[in-house]
mmCIF file of C-alpha atoms in Angstrom:
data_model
loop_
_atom_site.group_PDB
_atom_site.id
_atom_site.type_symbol
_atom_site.label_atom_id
_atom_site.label_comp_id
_atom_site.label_asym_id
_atom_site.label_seq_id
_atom_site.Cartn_x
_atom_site.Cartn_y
_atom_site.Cartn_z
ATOM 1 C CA UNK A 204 -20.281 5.907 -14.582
ATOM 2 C CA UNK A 205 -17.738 7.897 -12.272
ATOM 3 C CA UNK A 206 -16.449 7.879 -9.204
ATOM 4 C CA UNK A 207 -18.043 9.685 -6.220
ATOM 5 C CA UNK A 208 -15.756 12.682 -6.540
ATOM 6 C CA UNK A 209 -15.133 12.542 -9.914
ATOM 7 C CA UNK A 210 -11.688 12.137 -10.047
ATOM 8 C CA UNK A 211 -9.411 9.018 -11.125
ATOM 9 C CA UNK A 212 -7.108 9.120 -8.896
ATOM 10 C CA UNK A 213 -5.928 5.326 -9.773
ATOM 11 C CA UNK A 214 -4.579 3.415 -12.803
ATOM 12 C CA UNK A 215 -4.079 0.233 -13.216
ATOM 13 C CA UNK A 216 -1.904 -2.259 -15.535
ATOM 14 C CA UNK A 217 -2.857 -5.509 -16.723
ATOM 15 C CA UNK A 218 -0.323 -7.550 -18.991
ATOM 16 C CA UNK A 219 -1.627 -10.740 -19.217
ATOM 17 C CA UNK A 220 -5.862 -10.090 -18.831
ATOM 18 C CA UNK A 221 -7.900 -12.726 -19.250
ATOM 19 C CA UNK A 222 -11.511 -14.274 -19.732
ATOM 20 C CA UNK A 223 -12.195 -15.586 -16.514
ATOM 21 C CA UNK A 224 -14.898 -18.585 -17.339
ATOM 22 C CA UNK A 225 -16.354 -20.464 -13.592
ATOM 23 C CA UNK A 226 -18.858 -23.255 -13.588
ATOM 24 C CA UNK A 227 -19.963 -25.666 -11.441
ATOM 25 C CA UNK A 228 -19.762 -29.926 -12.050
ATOM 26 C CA UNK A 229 -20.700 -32.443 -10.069
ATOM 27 C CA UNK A 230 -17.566 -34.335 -10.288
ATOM 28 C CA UNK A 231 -14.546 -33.923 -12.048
ATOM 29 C CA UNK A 232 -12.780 -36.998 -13.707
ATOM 30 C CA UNK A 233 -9.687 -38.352 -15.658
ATOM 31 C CA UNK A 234 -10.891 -38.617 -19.194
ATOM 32 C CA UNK A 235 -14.833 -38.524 -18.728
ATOM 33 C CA UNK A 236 -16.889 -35.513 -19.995
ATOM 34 C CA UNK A 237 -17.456 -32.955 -17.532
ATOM 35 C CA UNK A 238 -20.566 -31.356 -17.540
ATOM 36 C CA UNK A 239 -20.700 -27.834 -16.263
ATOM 37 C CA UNK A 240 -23.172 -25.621 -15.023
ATOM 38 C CA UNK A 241 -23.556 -21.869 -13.981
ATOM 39 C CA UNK A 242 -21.564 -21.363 -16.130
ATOM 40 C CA UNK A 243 -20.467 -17.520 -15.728
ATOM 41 C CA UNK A 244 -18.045 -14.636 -17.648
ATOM 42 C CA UNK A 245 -16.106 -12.160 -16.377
ATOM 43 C CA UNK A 246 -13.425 -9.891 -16.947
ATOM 44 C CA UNK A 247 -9.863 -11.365 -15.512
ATOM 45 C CA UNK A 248 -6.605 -10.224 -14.643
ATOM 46 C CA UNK A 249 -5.005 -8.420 -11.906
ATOM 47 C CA UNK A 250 -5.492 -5.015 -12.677
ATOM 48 C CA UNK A 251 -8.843 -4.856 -13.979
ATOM 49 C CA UNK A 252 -9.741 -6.805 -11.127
ATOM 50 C CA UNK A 253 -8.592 -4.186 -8.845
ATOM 51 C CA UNK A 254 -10.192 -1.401 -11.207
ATOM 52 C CA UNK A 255 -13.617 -3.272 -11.319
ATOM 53 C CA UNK A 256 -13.272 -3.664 -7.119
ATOM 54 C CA UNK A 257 -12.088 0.201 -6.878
ATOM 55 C CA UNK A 258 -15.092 1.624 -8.812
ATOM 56 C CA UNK A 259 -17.793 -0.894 -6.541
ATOM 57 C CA UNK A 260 -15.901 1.113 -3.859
ATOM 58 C CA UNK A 261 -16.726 4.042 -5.138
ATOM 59 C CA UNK A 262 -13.459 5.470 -6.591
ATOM 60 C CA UNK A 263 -11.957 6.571 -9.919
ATOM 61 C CA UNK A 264 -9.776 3.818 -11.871
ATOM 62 C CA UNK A 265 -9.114 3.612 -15.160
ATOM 63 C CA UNK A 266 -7.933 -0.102 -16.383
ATOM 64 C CA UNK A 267 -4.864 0.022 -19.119
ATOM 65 C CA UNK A 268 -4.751 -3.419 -20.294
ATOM 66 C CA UNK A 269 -3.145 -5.449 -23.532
ATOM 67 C CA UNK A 270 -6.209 -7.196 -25.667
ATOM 68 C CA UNK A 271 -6.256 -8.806 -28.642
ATOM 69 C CA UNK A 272 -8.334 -11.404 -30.586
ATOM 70 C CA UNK A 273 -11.872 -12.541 -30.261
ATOM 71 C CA UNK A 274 -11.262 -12.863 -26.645
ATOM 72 C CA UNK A 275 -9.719 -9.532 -26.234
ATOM 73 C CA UNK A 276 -12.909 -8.265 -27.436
ATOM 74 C CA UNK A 277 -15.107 -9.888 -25.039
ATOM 75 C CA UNK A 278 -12.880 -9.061 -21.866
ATOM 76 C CA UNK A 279 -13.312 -5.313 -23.265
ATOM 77 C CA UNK A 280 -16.790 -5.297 -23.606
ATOM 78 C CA UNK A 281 -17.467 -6.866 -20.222
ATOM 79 C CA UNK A 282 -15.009 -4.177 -18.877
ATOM 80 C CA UNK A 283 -16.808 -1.578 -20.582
ATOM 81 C CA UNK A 284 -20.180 -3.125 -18.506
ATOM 82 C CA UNK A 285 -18.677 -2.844 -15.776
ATOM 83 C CA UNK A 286 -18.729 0.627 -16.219
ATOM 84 C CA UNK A 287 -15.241 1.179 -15.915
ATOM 85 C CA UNK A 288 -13.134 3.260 -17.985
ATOM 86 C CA UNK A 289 -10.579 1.788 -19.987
ATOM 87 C CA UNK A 290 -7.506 2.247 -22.422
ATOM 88 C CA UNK A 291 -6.877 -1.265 -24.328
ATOM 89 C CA UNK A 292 -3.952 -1.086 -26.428
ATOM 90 C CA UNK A 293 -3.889 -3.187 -28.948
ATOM 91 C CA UNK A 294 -1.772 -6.967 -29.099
ATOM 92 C CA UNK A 295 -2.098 -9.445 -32.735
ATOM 93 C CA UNK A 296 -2.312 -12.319 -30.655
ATOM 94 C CA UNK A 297 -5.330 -13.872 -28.812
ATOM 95 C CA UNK A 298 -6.005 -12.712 -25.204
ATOM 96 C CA UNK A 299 -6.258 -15.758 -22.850
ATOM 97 C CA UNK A 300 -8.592 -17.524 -21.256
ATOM 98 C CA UNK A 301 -8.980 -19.060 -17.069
ATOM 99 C CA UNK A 302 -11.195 -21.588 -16.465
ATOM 100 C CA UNK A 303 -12.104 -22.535 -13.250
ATOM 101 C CA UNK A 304 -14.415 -25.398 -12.048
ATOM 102 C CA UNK A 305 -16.197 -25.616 -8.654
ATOM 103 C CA UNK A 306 -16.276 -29.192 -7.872
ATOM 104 C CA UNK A 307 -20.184 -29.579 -5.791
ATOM 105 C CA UNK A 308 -19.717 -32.925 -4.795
ATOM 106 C CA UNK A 309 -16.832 -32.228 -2.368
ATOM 107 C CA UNK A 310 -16.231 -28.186 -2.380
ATOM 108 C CA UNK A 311 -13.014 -28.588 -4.187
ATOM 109 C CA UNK A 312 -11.664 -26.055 -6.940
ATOM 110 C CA UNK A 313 -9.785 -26.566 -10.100
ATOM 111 C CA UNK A 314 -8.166 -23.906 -11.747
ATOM 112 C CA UNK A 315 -6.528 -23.731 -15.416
ATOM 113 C CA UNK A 316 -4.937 -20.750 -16.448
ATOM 114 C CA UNK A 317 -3.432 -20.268 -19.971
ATOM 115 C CA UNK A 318 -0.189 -18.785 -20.606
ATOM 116 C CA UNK A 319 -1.222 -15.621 -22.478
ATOM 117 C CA UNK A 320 -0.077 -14.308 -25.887
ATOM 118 C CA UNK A 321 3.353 -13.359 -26.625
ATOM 119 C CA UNK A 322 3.487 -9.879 -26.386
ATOM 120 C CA UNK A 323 6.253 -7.670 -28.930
ATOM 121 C CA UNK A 324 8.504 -4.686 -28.607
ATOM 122 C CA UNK A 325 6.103 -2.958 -30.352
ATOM 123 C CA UNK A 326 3.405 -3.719 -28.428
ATOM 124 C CA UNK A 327 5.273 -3.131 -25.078
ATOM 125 C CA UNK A 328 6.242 0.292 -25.951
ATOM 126 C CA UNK A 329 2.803 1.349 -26.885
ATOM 127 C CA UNK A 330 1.813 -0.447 -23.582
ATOM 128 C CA UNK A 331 4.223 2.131 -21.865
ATOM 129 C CA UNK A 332 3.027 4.928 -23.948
ATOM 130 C CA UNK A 333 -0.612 4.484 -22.960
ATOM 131 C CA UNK A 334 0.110 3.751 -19.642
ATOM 132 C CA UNK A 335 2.198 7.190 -18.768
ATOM 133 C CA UNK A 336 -0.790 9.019 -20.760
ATOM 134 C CA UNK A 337 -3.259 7.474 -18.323
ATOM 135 C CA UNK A 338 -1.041 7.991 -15.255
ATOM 136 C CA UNK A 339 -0.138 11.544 -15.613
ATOM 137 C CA UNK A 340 -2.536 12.708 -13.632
ATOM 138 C CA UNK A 341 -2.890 9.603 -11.033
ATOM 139 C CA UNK A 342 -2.025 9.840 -7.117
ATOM 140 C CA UNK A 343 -1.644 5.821 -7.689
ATOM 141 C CA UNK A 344 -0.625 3.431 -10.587
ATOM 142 C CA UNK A 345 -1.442 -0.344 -9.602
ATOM 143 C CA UNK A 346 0.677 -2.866 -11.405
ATOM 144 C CA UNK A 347 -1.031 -6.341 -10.898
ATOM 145 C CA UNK A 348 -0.653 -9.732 -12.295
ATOM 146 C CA UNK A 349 1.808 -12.056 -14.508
ATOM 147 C CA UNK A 350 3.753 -10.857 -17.496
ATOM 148 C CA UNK A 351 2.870 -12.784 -20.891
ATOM 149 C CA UNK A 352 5.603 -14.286 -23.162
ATOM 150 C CA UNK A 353 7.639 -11.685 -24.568
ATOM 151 C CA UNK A 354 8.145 -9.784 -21.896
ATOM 152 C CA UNK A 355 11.170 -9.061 -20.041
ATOM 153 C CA UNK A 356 11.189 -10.075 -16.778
ATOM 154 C CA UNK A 357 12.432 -6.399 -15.934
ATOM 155 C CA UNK A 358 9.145 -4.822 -17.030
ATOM 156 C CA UNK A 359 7.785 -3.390 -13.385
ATOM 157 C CA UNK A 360 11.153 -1.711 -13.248
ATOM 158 C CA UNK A 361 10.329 0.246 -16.234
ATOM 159 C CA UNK A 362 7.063 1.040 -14.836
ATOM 160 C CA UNK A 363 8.497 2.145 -11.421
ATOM 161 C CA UNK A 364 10.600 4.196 -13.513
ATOM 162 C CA UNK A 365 7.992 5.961 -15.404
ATOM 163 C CA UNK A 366 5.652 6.320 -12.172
ATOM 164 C CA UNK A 367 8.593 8.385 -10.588
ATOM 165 C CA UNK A 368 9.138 10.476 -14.073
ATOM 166 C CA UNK A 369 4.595 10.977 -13.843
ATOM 167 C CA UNK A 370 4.370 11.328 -9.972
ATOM 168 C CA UNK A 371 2.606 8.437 -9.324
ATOM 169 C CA UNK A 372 2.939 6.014 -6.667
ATOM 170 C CA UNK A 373 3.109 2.610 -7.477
ATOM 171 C CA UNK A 374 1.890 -0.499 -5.913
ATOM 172 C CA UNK A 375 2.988 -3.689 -7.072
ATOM 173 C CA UNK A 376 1.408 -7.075 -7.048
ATOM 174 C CA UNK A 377 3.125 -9.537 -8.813
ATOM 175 C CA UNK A 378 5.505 -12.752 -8.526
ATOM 176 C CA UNK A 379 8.184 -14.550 -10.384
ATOM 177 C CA UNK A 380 10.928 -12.696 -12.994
ATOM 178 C CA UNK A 381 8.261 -9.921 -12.420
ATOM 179 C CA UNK A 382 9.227 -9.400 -8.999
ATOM 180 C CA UNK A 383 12.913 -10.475 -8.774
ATOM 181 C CA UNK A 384 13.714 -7.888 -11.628
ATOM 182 C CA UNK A 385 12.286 -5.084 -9.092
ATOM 183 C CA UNK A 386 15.060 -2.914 -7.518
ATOM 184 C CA UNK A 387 13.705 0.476 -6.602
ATOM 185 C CA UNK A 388 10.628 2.636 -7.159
ATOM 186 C CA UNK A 389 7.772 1.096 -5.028
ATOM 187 C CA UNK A 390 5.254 2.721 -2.646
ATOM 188 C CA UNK A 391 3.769 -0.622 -1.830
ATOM 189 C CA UNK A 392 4.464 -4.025 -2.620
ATOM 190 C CA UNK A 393 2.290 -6.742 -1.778
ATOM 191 C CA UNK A 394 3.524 -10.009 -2.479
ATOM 192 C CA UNK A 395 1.967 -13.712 -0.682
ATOM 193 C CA UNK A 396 4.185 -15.264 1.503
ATOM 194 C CA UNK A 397 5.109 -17.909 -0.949
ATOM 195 C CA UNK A 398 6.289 -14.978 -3.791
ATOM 196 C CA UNK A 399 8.150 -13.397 -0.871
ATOM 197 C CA UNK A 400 9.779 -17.192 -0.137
ATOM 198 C CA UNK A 401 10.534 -16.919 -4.238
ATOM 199 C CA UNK A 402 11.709 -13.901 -4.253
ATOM 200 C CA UNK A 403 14.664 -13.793 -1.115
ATOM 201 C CA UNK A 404 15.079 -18.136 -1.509
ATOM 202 C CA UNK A 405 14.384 -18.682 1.894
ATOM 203 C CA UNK A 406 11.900 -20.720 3.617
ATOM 204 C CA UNK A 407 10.469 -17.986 6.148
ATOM 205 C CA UNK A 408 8.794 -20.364 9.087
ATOM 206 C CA UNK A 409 8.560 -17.616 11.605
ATOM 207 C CA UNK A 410 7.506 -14.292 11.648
ATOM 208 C CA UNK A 411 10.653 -12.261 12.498
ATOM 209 C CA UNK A 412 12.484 -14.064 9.044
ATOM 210 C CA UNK A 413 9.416 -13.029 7.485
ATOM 211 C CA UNK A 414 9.575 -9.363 9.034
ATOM 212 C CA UNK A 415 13.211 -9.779 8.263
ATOM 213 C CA UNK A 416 13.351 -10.252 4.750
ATOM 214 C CA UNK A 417 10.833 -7.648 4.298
ATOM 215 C CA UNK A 418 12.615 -5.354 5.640
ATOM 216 C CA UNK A 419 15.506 -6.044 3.750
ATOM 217 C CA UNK A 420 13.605 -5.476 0.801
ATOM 218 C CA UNK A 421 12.860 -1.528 2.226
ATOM 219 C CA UNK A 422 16.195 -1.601 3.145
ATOM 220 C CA UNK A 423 17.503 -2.088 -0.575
ATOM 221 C CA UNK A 424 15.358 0.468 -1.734
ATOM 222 C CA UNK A 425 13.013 -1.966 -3.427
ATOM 223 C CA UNK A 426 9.835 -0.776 -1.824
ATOM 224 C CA UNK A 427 8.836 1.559 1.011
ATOM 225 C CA UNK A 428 6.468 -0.390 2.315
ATOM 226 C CA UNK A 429 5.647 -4.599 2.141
ATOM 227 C CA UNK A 430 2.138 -6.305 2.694
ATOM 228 C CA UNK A 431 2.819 -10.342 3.113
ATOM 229 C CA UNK A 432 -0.559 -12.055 2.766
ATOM 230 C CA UNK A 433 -0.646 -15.018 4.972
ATOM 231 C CA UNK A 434 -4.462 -16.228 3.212
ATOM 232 C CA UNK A 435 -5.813 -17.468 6.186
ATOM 233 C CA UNK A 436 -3.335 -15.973 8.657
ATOM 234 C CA UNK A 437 -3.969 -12.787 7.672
ATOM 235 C CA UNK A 438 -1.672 -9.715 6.457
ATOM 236 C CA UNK A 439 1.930 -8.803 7.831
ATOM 237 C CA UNK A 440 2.771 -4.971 7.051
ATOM 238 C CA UNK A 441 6.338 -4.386 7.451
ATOM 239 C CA UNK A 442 8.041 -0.595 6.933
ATOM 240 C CA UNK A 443 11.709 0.030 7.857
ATOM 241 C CA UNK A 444 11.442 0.477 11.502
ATOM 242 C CA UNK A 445 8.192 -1.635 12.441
ATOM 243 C CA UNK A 446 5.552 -4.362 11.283
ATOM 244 C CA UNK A 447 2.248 -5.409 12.330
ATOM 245 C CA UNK A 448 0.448 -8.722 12.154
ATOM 246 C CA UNK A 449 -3.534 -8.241 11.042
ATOM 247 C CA UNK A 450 -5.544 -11.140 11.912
ATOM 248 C CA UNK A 451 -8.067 -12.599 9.109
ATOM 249 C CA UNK A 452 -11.703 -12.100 9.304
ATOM 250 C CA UNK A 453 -13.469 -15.390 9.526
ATOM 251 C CA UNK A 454 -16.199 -15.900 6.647
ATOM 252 C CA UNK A 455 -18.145 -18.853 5.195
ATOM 253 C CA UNK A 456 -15.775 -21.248 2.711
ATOM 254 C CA UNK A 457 -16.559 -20.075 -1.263
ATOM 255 C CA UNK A 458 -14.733 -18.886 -3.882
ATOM 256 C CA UNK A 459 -11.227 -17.447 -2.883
ATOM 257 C CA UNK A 460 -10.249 -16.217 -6.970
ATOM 258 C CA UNK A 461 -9.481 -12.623 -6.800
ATOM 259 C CA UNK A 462 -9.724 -11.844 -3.183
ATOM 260 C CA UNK A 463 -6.106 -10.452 -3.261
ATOM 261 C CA UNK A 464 -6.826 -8.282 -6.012
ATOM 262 C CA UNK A 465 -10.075 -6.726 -4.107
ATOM 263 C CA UNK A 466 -7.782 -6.432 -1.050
ATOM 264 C CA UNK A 467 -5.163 -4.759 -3.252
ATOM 265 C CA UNK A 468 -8.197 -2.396 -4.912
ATOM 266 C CA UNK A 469 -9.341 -1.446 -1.290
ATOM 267 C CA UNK A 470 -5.952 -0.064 0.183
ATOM 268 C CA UNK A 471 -5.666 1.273 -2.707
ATOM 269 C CA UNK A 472 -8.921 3.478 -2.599
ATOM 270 C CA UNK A 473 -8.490 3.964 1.064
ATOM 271 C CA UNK A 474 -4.874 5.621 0.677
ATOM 272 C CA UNK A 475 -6.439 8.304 -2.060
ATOM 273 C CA UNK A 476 -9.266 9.097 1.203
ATOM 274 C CA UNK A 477 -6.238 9.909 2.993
ATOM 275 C CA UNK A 478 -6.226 6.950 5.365
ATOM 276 C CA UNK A 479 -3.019 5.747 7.199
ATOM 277 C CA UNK A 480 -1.834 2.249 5.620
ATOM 278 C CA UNK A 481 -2.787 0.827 8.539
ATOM 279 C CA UNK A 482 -6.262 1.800 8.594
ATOM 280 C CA UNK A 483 -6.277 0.906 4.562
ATOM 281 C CA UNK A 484 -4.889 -2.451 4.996
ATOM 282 C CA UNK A 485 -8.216 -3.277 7.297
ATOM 283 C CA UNK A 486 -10.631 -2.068 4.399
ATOM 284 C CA UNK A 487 -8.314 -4.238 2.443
ATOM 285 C CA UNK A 488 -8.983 -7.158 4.147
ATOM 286 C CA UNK A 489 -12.588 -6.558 4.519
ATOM 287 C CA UNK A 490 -12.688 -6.212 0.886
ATOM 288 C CA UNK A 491 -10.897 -9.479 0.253
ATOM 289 C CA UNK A 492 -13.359 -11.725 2.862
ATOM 290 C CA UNK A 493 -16.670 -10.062 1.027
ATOM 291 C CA UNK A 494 -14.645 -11.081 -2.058
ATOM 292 C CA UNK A 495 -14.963 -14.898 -0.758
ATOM 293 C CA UNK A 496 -18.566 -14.432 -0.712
ATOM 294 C CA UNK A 497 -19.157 -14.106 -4.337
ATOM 295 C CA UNK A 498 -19.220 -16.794 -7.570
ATOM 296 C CA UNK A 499 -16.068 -16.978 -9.526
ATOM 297 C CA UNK A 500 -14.728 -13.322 -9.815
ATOM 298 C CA UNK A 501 -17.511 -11.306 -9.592
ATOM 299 C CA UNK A 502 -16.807 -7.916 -7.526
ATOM 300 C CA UNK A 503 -17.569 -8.103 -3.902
ATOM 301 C CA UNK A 504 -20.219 -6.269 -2.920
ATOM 302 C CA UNK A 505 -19.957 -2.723 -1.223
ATOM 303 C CA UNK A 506 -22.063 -3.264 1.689
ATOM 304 C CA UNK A 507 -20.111 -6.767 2.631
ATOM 305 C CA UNK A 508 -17.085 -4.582 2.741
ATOM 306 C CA UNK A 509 -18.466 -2.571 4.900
ATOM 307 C CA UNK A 510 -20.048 -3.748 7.104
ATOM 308 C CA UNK A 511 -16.851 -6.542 7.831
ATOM 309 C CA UNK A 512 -15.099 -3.052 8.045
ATOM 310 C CA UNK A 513 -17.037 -1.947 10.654
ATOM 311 C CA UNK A 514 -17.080 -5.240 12.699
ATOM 312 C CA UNK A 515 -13.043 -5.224 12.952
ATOM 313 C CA UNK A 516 -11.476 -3.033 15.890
ATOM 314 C CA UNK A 517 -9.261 -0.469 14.859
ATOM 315 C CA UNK A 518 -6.272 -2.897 16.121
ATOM 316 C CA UNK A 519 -6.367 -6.023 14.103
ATOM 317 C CA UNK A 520 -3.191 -7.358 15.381
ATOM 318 C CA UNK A 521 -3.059 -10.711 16.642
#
């Protein structure tokens, strides 16, 4: 199925996908048997996460992702169901797995992610290949997620490169080597407040450092634009000249996996309507509280979004 317009105006990347596995157990223990229930498969990994989110939203994306293996198959099929298109390239080793356990006794979550396959040469440059095929016609290419073994920690550069050679904007969402490597060639880069700590080695108490180091980033030509998530504080965009604090929207405790992504997939769709980052960055944080409201990484749902769009005044600053 297609997008309300029929375009596909985004593409995303996914290096490291995954098959994201959530149950529930009563308790979890040191060296007992755990037995799980609601047990529940989905489709993992930044990218297609933020594809999956974009289409509920009712936008174009096509996912470009790395698959391989038994599992590879499995997180294409389910991204097939999803109904959104794709463009797998091919990897010999096994895509990984995240399991995540919902703890009922006291609300707690445990998360295990795998490392990922290690990814060759080969394989990257076909990655690249596919991905500037897909992108050639995109307003935005969103970059999201870990890099596997194999990969050189310089890899987003490349892609910033060959989103200015196609056009596209990019907006990054990554942390580690995979952000430290970046030195020019973003639109938008949203890292946490922790990746951002990571990234400059500072500890960022206060908001002006924060703002600061931001800015610094803009500054350097790393990114036009920054979006710190703060989780429960909210967002903090910064630009070169100004920043502005939006305030969280309050929602029932569940499951917080992949509530950046749908945050990331929202501003995303709402800067191809033509909306002012501003305005996008609310949708995106509507997005990511109806994100909270679902079991394991299942997309929000469209009418959550909305209507915890609606409910938020234009100025979300606190």
């Amino acid at each position: 199925m297609g997008n309300e317009d029929g375009t596909r105006a985004i593409v995303t990347l996914t290096m490291n996908p995954a098959l994201d596995i959530t149950c529930d157990a009563d308790v979890v223990r040191p060296t007992d048997k755990i037995r799980c229930s609601a047990t529940r498969y989905d489709p993992g990994g930044g990218g297609i996460n933020v594809a999956r989110v974009a289409r509920v939203l009712g936008a174009g994306a096509r996912a470009v992702f790395l698959a391989g293996g038994p599992t590879g198959e499995l997180v294409t099929a389910l991204v097939r169901d999803a109904g959104v298109p794709l463009r797998r390239v091919e990897i010999a080793g096994s895509t990984r797995e995240s399991f995540t356990v919902n703890e009922r006794s006291t609300g707690e979550q445990f998360r295990f992610v795998l490392e990922g396959p290690t990814v060759t040469p080969a394989e990257q440059s076909r990655c690249l290949q596919a991905l500037c095929a897909a992108a050639d016609a995109a307003q935005f290419v969103v970059a999201s997620g870990s890099l596997p073994p194999g990969v050189p920690p310089d890899w987003y550069q490349r892609v910033a490169d060959l989103c200015a050679d196609v056009g596209a904007r990019l907006i990054l969402d990554t942390s580690g080597g995979g952000l430290t490597h970046v030195k020019s060639g973003v639109f938008l880069l949203k890292p946490s407040l922790r990746e951002l700590r990571e990234c400059v080695g500072q500890e960022l108490k206060t908001e002006s450092s924060q703002v600061e180091a931001a800015q610094d980033l803009i500054l350097r030509g790393v990114a036009q634009s920054v979006l710190v998530s703060l989780g429960a504080d909210g967002a903090l965009l910064v630009t070169a000249s100004d920043s502005l604090r939006f305030a969280a929207i309050q929602v029932t405790a569940g499951s917080g996996v992949g509530a950046g992504d749908a945050m990331v997939a929202a501003i995303t769709v709402g800067l191809t309507r033509g909306w002012s980052m501003a305005k996008s960055v609310r949708y995106g944080i509507a997005a990511g509280a109806a994100m909270v409201l679902t079991p394991g990484t299942a997309t929000c749902n469209r009418t959550d979004v909305e209507r915890f769009f609606e409910q938020t005044p234009a100025d979300l600053s606190a």
